[in-house]
Short mmCIF file of C-alpha atoms and ligand atoms in Angstrom, two decimals:
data_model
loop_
_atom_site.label_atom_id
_atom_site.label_comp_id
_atom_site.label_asym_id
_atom_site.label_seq_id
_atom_site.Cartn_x
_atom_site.Cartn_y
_atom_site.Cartn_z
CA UNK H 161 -12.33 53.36 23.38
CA UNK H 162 -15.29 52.39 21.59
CA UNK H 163 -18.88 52.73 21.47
CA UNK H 164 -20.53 50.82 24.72
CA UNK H 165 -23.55 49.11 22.26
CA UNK H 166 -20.64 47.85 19.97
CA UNK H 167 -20.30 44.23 18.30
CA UNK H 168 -17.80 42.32 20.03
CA UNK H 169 -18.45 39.14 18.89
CA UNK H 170 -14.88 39.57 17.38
CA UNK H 171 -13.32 38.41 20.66
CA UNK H 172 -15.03 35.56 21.06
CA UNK H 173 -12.90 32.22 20.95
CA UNK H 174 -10.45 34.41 21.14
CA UNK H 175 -7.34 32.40 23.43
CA UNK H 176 -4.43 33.40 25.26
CA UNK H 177 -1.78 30.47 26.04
CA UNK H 178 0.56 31.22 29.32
CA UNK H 179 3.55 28.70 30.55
CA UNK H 180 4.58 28.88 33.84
CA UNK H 181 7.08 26.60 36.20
CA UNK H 182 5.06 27.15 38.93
CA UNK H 183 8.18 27.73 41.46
CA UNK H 184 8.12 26.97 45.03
CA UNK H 185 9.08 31.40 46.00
CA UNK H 186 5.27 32.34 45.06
CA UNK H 187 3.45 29.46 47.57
CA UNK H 188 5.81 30.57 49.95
CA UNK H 189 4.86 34.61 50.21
CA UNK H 190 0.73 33.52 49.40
CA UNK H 191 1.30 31.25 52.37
CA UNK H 192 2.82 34.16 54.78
CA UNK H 193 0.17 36.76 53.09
CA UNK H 194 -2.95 34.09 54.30
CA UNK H 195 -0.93 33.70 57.89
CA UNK H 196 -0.50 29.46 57.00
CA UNK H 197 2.65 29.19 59.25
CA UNK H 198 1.30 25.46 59.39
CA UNK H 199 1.37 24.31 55.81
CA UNK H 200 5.15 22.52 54.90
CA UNK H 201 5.37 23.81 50.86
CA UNK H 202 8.56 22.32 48.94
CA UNK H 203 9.02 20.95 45.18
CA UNK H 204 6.18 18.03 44.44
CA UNK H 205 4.20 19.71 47.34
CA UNK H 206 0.21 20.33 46.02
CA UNK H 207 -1.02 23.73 45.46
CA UNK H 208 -3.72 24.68 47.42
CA UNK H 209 -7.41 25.47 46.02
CA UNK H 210 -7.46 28.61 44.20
CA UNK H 211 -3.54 29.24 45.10
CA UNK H 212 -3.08 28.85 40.79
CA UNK H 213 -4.02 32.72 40.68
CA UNK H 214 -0.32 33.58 42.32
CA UNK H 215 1.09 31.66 38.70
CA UNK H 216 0.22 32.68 34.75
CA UNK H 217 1.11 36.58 35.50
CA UNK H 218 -0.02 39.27 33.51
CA UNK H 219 3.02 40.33 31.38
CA UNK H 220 2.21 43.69 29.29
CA UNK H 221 4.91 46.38 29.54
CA UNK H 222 4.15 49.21 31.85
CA UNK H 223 3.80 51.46 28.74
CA UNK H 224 0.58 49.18 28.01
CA UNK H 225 -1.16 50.24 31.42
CA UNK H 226 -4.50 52.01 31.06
CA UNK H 227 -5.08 54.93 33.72
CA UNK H 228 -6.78 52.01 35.90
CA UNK H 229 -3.81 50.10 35.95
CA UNK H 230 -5.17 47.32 34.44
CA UNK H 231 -3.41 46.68 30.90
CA UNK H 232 -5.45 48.17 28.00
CA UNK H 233 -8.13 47.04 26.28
CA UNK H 234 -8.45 46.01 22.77
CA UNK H 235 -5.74 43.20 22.97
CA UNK H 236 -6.89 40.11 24.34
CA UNK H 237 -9.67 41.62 26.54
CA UNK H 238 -12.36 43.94 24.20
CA UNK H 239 -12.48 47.40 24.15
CA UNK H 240 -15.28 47.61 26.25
CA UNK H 241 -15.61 51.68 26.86
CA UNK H 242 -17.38 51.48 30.71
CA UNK H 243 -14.30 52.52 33.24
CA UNK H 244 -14.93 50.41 36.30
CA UNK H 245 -13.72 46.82 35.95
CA UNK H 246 -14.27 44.81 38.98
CA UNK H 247 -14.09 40.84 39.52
CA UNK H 248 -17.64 39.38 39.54
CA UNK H 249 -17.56 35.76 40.18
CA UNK H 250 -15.95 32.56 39.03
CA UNK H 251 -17.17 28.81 39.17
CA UNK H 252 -14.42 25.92 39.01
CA UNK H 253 -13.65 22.34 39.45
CA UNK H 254 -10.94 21.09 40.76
CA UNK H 255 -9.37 17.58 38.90
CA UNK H 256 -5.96 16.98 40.46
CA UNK H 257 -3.52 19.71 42.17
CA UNK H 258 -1.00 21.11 40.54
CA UNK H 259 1.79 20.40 42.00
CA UNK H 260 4.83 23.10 42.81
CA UNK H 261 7.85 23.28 41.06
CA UNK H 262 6.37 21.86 37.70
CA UNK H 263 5.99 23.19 33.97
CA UNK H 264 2.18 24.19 33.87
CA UNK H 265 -0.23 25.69 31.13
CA UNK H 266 -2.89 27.59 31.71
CA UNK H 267 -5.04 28.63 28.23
CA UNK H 268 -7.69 31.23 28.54
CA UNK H 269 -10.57 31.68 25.88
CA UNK H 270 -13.15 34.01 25.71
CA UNK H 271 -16.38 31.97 26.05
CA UNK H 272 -18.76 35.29 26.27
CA UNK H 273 -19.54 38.68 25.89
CA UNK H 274 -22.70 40.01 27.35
CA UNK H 275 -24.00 43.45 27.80
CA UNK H 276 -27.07 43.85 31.17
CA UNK H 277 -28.61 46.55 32.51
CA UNK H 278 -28.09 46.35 36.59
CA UNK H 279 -29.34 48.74 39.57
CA UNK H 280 -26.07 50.08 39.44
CA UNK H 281 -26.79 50.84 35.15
CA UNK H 282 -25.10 49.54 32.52
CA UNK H 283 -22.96 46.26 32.47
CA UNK H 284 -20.94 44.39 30.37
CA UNK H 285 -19.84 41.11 31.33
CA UNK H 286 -16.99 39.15 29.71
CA UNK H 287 -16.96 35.33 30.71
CA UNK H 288 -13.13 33.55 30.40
CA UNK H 289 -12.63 29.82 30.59
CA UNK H 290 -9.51 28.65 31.64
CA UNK H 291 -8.19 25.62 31.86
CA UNK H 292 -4.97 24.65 33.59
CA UNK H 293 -2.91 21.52 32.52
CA UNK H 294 0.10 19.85 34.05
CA UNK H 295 2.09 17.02 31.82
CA UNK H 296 -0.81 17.41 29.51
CA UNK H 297 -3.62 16.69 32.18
CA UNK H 298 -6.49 18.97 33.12
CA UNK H 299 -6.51 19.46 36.67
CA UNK H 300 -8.62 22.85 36.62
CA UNK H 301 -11.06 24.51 34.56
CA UNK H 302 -12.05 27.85 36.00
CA UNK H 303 -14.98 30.39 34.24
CA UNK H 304 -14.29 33.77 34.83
CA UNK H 305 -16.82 36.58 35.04
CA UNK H 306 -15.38 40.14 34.39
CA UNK H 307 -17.83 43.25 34.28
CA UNK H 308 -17.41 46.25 33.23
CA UNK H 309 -19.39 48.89 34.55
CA UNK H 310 -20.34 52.84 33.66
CA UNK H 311 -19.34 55.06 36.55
CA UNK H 312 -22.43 55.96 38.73
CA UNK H 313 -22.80 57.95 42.12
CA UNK H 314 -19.81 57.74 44.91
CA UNK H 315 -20.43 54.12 47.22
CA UNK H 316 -21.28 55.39 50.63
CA UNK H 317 -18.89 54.40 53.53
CA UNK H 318 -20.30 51.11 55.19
CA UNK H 319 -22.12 51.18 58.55
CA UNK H 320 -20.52 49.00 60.99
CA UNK H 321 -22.19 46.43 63.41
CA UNK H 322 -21.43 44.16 66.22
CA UNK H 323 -21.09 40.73 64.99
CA UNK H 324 -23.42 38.20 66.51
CA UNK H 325 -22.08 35.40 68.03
CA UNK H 326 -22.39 32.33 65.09
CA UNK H 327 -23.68 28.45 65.99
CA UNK H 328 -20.76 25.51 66.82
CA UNK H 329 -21.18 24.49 63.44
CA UNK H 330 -20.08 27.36 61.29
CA UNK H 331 -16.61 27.52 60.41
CA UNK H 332 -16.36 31.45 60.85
CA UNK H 333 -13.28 34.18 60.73
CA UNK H 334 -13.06 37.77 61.27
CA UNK H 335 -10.68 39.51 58.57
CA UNK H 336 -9.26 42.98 58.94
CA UNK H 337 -8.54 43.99 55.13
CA UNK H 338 -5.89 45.93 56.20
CA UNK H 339 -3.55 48.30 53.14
CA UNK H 340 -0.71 45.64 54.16
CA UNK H 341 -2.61 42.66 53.31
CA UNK H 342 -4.17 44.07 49.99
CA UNK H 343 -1.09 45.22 48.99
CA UNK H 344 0.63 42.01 49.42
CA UNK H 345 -2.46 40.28 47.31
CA UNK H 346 -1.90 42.88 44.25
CA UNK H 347 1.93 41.78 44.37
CA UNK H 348 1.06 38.13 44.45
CA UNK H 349 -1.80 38.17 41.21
CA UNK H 350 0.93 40.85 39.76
CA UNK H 351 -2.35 42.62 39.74
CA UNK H 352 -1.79 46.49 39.21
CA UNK H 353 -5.60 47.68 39.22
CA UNK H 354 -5.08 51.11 41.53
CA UNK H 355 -8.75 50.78 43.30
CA UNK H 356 -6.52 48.32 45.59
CA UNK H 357 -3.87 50.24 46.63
CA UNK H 358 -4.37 54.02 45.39
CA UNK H 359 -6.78 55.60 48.05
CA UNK H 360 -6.81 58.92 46.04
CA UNK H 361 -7.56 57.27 42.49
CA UNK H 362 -10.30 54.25 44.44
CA UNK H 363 -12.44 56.96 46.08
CA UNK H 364 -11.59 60.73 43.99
CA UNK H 365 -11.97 58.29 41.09
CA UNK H 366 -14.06 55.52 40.95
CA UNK H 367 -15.75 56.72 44.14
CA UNK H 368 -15.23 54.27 46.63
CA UNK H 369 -14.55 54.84 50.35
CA UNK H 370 -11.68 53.48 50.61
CA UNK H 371 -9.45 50.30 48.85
CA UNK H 372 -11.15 47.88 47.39
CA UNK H 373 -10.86 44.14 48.82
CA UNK H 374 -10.19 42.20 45.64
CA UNK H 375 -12.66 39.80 45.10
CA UNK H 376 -10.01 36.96 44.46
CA UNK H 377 -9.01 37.90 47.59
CA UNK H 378 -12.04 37.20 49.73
CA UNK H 379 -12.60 34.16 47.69
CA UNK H 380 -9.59 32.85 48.31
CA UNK H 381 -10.02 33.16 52.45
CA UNK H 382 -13.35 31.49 51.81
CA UNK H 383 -11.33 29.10 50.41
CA UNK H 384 -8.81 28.75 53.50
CA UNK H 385 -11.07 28.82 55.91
CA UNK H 386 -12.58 25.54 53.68
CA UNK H 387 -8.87 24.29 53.16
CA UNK H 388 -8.28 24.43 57.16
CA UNK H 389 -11.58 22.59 58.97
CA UNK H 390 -13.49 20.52 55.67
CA UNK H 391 -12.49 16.78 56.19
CA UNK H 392 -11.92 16.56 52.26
CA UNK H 393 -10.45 18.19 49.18
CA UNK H 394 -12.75 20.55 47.56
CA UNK H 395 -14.00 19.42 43.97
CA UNK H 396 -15.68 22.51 43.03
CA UNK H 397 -15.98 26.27 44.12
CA UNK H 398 -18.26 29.14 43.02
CA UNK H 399 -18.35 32.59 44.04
CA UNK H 400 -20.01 35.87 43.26
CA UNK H 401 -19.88 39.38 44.38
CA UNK H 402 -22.75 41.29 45.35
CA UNK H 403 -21.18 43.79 46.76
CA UNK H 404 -17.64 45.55 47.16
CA UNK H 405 -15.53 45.20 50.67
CA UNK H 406 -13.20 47.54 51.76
CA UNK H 407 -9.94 48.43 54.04
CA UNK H 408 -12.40 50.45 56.35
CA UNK H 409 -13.52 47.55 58.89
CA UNK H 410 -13.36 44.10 59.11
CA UNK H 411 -15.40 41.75 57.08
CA UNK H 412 -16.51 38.45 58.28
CA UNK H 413 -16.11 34.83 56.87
CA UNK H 414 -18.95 32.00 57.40
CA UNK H 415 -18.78 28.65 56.56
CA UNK H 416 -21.51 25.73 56.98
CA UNK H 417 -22.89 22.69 55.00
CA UNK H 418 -23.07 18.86 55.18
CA UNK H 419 -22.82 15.72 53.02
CA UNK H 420 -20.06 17.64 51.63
CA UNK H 421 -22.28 20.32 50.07
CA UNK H 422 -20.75 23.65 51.92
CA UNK H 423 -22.24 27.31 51.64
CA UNK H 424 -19.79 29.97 52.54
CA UNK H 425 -20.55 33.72 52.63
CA UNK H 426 -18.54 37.02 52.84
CA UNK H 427 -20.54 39.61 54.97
CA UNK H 428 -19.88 43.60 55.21
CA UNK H 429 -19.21 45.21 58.26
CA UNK H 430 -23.01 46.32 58.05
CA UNK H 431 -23.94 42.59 58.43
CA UNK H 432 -25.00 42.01 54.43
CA UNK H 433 -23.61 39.46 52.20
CA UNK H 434 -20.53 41.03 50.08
CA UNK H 435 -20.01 37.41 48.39
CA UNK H 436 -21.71 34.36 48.42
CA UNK H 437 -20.03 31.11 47.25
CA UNK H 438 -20.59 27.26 47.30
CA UNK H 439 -18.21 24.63 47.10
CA UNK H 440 -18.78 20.45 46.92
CA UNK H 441 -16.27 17.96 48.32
CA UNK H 442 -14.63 14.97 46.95
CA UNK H 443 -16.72 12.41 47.87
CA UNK H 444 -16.17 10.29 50.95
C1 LIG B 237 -9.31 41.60 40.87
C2 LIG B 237 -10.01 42.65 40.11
C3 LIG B 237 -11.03 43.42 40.56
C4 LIG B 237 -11.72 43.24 41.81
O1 LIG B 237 -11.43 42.40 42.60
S1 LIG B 237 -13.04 44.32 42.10
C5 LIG B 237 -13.62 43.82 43.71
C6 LIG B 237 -14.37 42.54 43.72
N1 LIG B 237 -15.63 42.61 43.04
C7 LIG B 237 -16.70 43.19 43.58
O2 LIG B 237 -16.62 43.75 44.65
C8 LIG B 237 -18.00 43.11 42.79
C9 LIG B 237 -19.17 43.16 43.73
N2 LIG B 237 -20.43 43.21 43.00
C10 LIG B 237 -20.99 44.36 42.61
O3 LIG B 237 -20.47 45.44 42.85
C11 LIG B 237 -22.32 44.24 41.90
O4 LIG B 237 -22.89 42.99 42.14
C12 LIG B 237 -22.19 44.44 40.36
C13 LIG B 237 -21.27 43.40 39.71
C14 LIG B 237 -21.67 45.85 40.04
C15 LIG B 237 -23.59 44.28 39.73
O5 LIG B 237 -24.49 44.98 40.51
P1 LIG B 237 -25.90 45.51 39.94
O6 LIG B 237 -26.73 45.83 41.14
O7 LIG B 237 -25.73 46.59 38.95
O8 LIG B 237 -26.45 44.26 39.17
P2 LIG B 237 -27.81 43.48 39.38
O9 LIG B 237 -27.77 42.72 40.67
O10 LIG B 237 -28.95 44.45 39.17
O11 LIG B 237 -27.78 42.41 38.20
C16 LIG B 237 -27.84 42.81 36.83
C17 LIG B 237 -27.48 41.60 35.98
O12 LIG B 237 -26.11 41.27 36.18
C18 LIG B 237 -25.99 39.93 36.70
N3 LIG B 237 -24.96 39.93 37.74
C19 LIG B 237 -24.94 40.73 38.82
N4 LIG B 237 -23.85 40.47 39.56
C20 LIG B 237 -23.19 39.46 38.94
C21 LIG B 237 -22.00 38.75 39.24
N5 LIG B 237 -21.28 39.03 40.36
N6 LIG B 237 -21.61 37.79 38.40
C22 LIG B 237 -22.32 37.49 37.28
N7 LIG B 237 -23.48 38.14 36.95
C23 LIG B 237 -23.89 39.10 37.77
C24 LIG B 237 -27.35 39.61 37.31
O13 LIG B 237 -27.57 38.22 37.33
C25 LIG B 237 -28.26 40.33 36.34
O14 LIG B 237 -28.37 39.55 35.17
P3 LIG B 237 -29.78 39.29 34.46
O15 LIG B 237 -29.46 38.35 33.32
O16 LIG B 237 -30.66 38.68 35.51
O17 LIG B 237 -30.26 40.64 34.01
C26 LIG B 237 -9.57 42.87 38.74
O18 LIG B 237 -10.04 43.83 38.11
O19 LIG B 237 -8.76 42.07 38.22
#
């Protein structure tokens, strides 16, 4: 790889163009992965908020893998040389479902490149914007913050509290990020990063303490726990993470707003906000 204080302004505008016929098989295993035993999914049927991340898979050969698992840099991500790639955040609006069992287009661009310096050292952030169409409409435009990051010292294991009980208000869910359930995540995205399913490589590695909860993941069961108690669609969602989750103890899910301006959260097992995340809803 290259130098980390490289010019990358190369990639920039760079776009990637994916077709997909968004079949009715994938909505059917993300709905048994998220436990929805209640939602009916056939042809015409909406796709759920954030549910577009089970369509568009990655497609490079398994002879293009990088060590991480991730497919290697230098084609239509930049050869950014820091090792650790996580999933930072990503703000979108939602215009119209897309609806299962349709031809759909998703086209990605790079909009940014930025290099930061963060507690945890050096960072480099790449920002995607992609837009989804269906029979030439947009009906989402997602940005997309990647970072890279230089390794730095092992993540200690998190301390684990009793939850406290939460007010009649919050919509609230305990999750238990069990091997099965991140598994079944990395086969839905296609996603092959090993910090989500290789204990060895995630903490002899990267040094984690255990599998990493992708943050897609936990943003999508933000999102369904939205989906499942809001009286309205959601127009727009953002979400970053602070902090990484993993398969070692259950994680908790809050939920609370009005006027249709909702503030959801993600908190550790130590009590301390892994992701925090907004979302407004169609108007009344
Ligand atoms: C899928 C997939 C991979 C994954 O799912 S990985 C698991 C999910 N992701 C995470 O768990 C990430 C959790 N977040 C973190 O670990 C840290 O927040 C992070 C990103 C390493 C940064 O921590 P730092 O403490 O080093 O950073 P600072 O708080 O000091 O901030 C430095 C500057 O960076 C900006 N920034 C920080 N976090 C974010 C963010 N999440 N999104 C965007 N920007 C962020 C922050 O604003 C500071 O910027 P300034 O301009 O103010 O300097 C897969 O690979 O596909």
């Amino acid at each position: 790889m290259t130098d980390a204080a490289a010019d990358y302004s190369a990639w920039i505008g760079r776009r990637e163009i994916s077709d997909d016929e968004l079949a009715l098989a994938p909505a059917l295993a993300a709905a048994a992965t998220l436990d929805d035993t209640l939602t009916h999914f056939e042809k015409g049927s909406p796709l759920p908020p954030l549910w577009h991340w089970f369509y568009f898979l990655p497609r490079a050969p398994q002879a293009q893998l990088d060590v991480d698992g991730h497919p290697q840099r230098g084609g239509f991500m930049p050869p950014i040389p820091y090792p650790r790639r996580m999933f930072a955040g990503a703000r979108l609006r939602f215009h119209r479902p897309l609806l299962i069992g349709q031809p759909a287009r998703r086209e990605a661009l790079i909009r940014d490149i930025r290099q930061k310096s963060g507690r945890s050292g050096s960072l480099a952030f790449v920002s995607l914007l992609c837009s989804f169409y269906q029979d030439g409409v947009l009906c989402i435009e997602e940005e997309q913050d990647i970072v890279y990051r230089e390794p730095g010292p092992a993540v200690a294991r998190p301390r684990v509290i009793d939850w406290p009980p939460v007010d009649n208000a919050t919509w609230s869910r305990i999750v238990t990020p069990d091997p099965t359930l991140l598994f079944r995540f990395s086969a839905l995205t296609f996603n092959a990063h090993r910090i989500h399913y290789d204990r060895p490589y995630a903490v002899d590695e990267e040094g984690y303490p255990g599998l990493v909860v992708h943050g897609p993941l936990t943003a999508v069961l933000l999102m369904e726990l939205l989906r499942k108690n809001a009286p309205r669609p959601v127009a727009s969602f953002s979400f970053r993470g602070l902090a990484p989750l993993f398969d070692l103890a259950p994680f908790r899910l809050l939920c609370s707003g009005n006027d249709g301006r909702m503030s959801l959260e993600a908190l550790a097992p130590d009590g301390v906000a892994a992701m925090s995340a907004s979302a407004d809803l169609m108007p009344a």
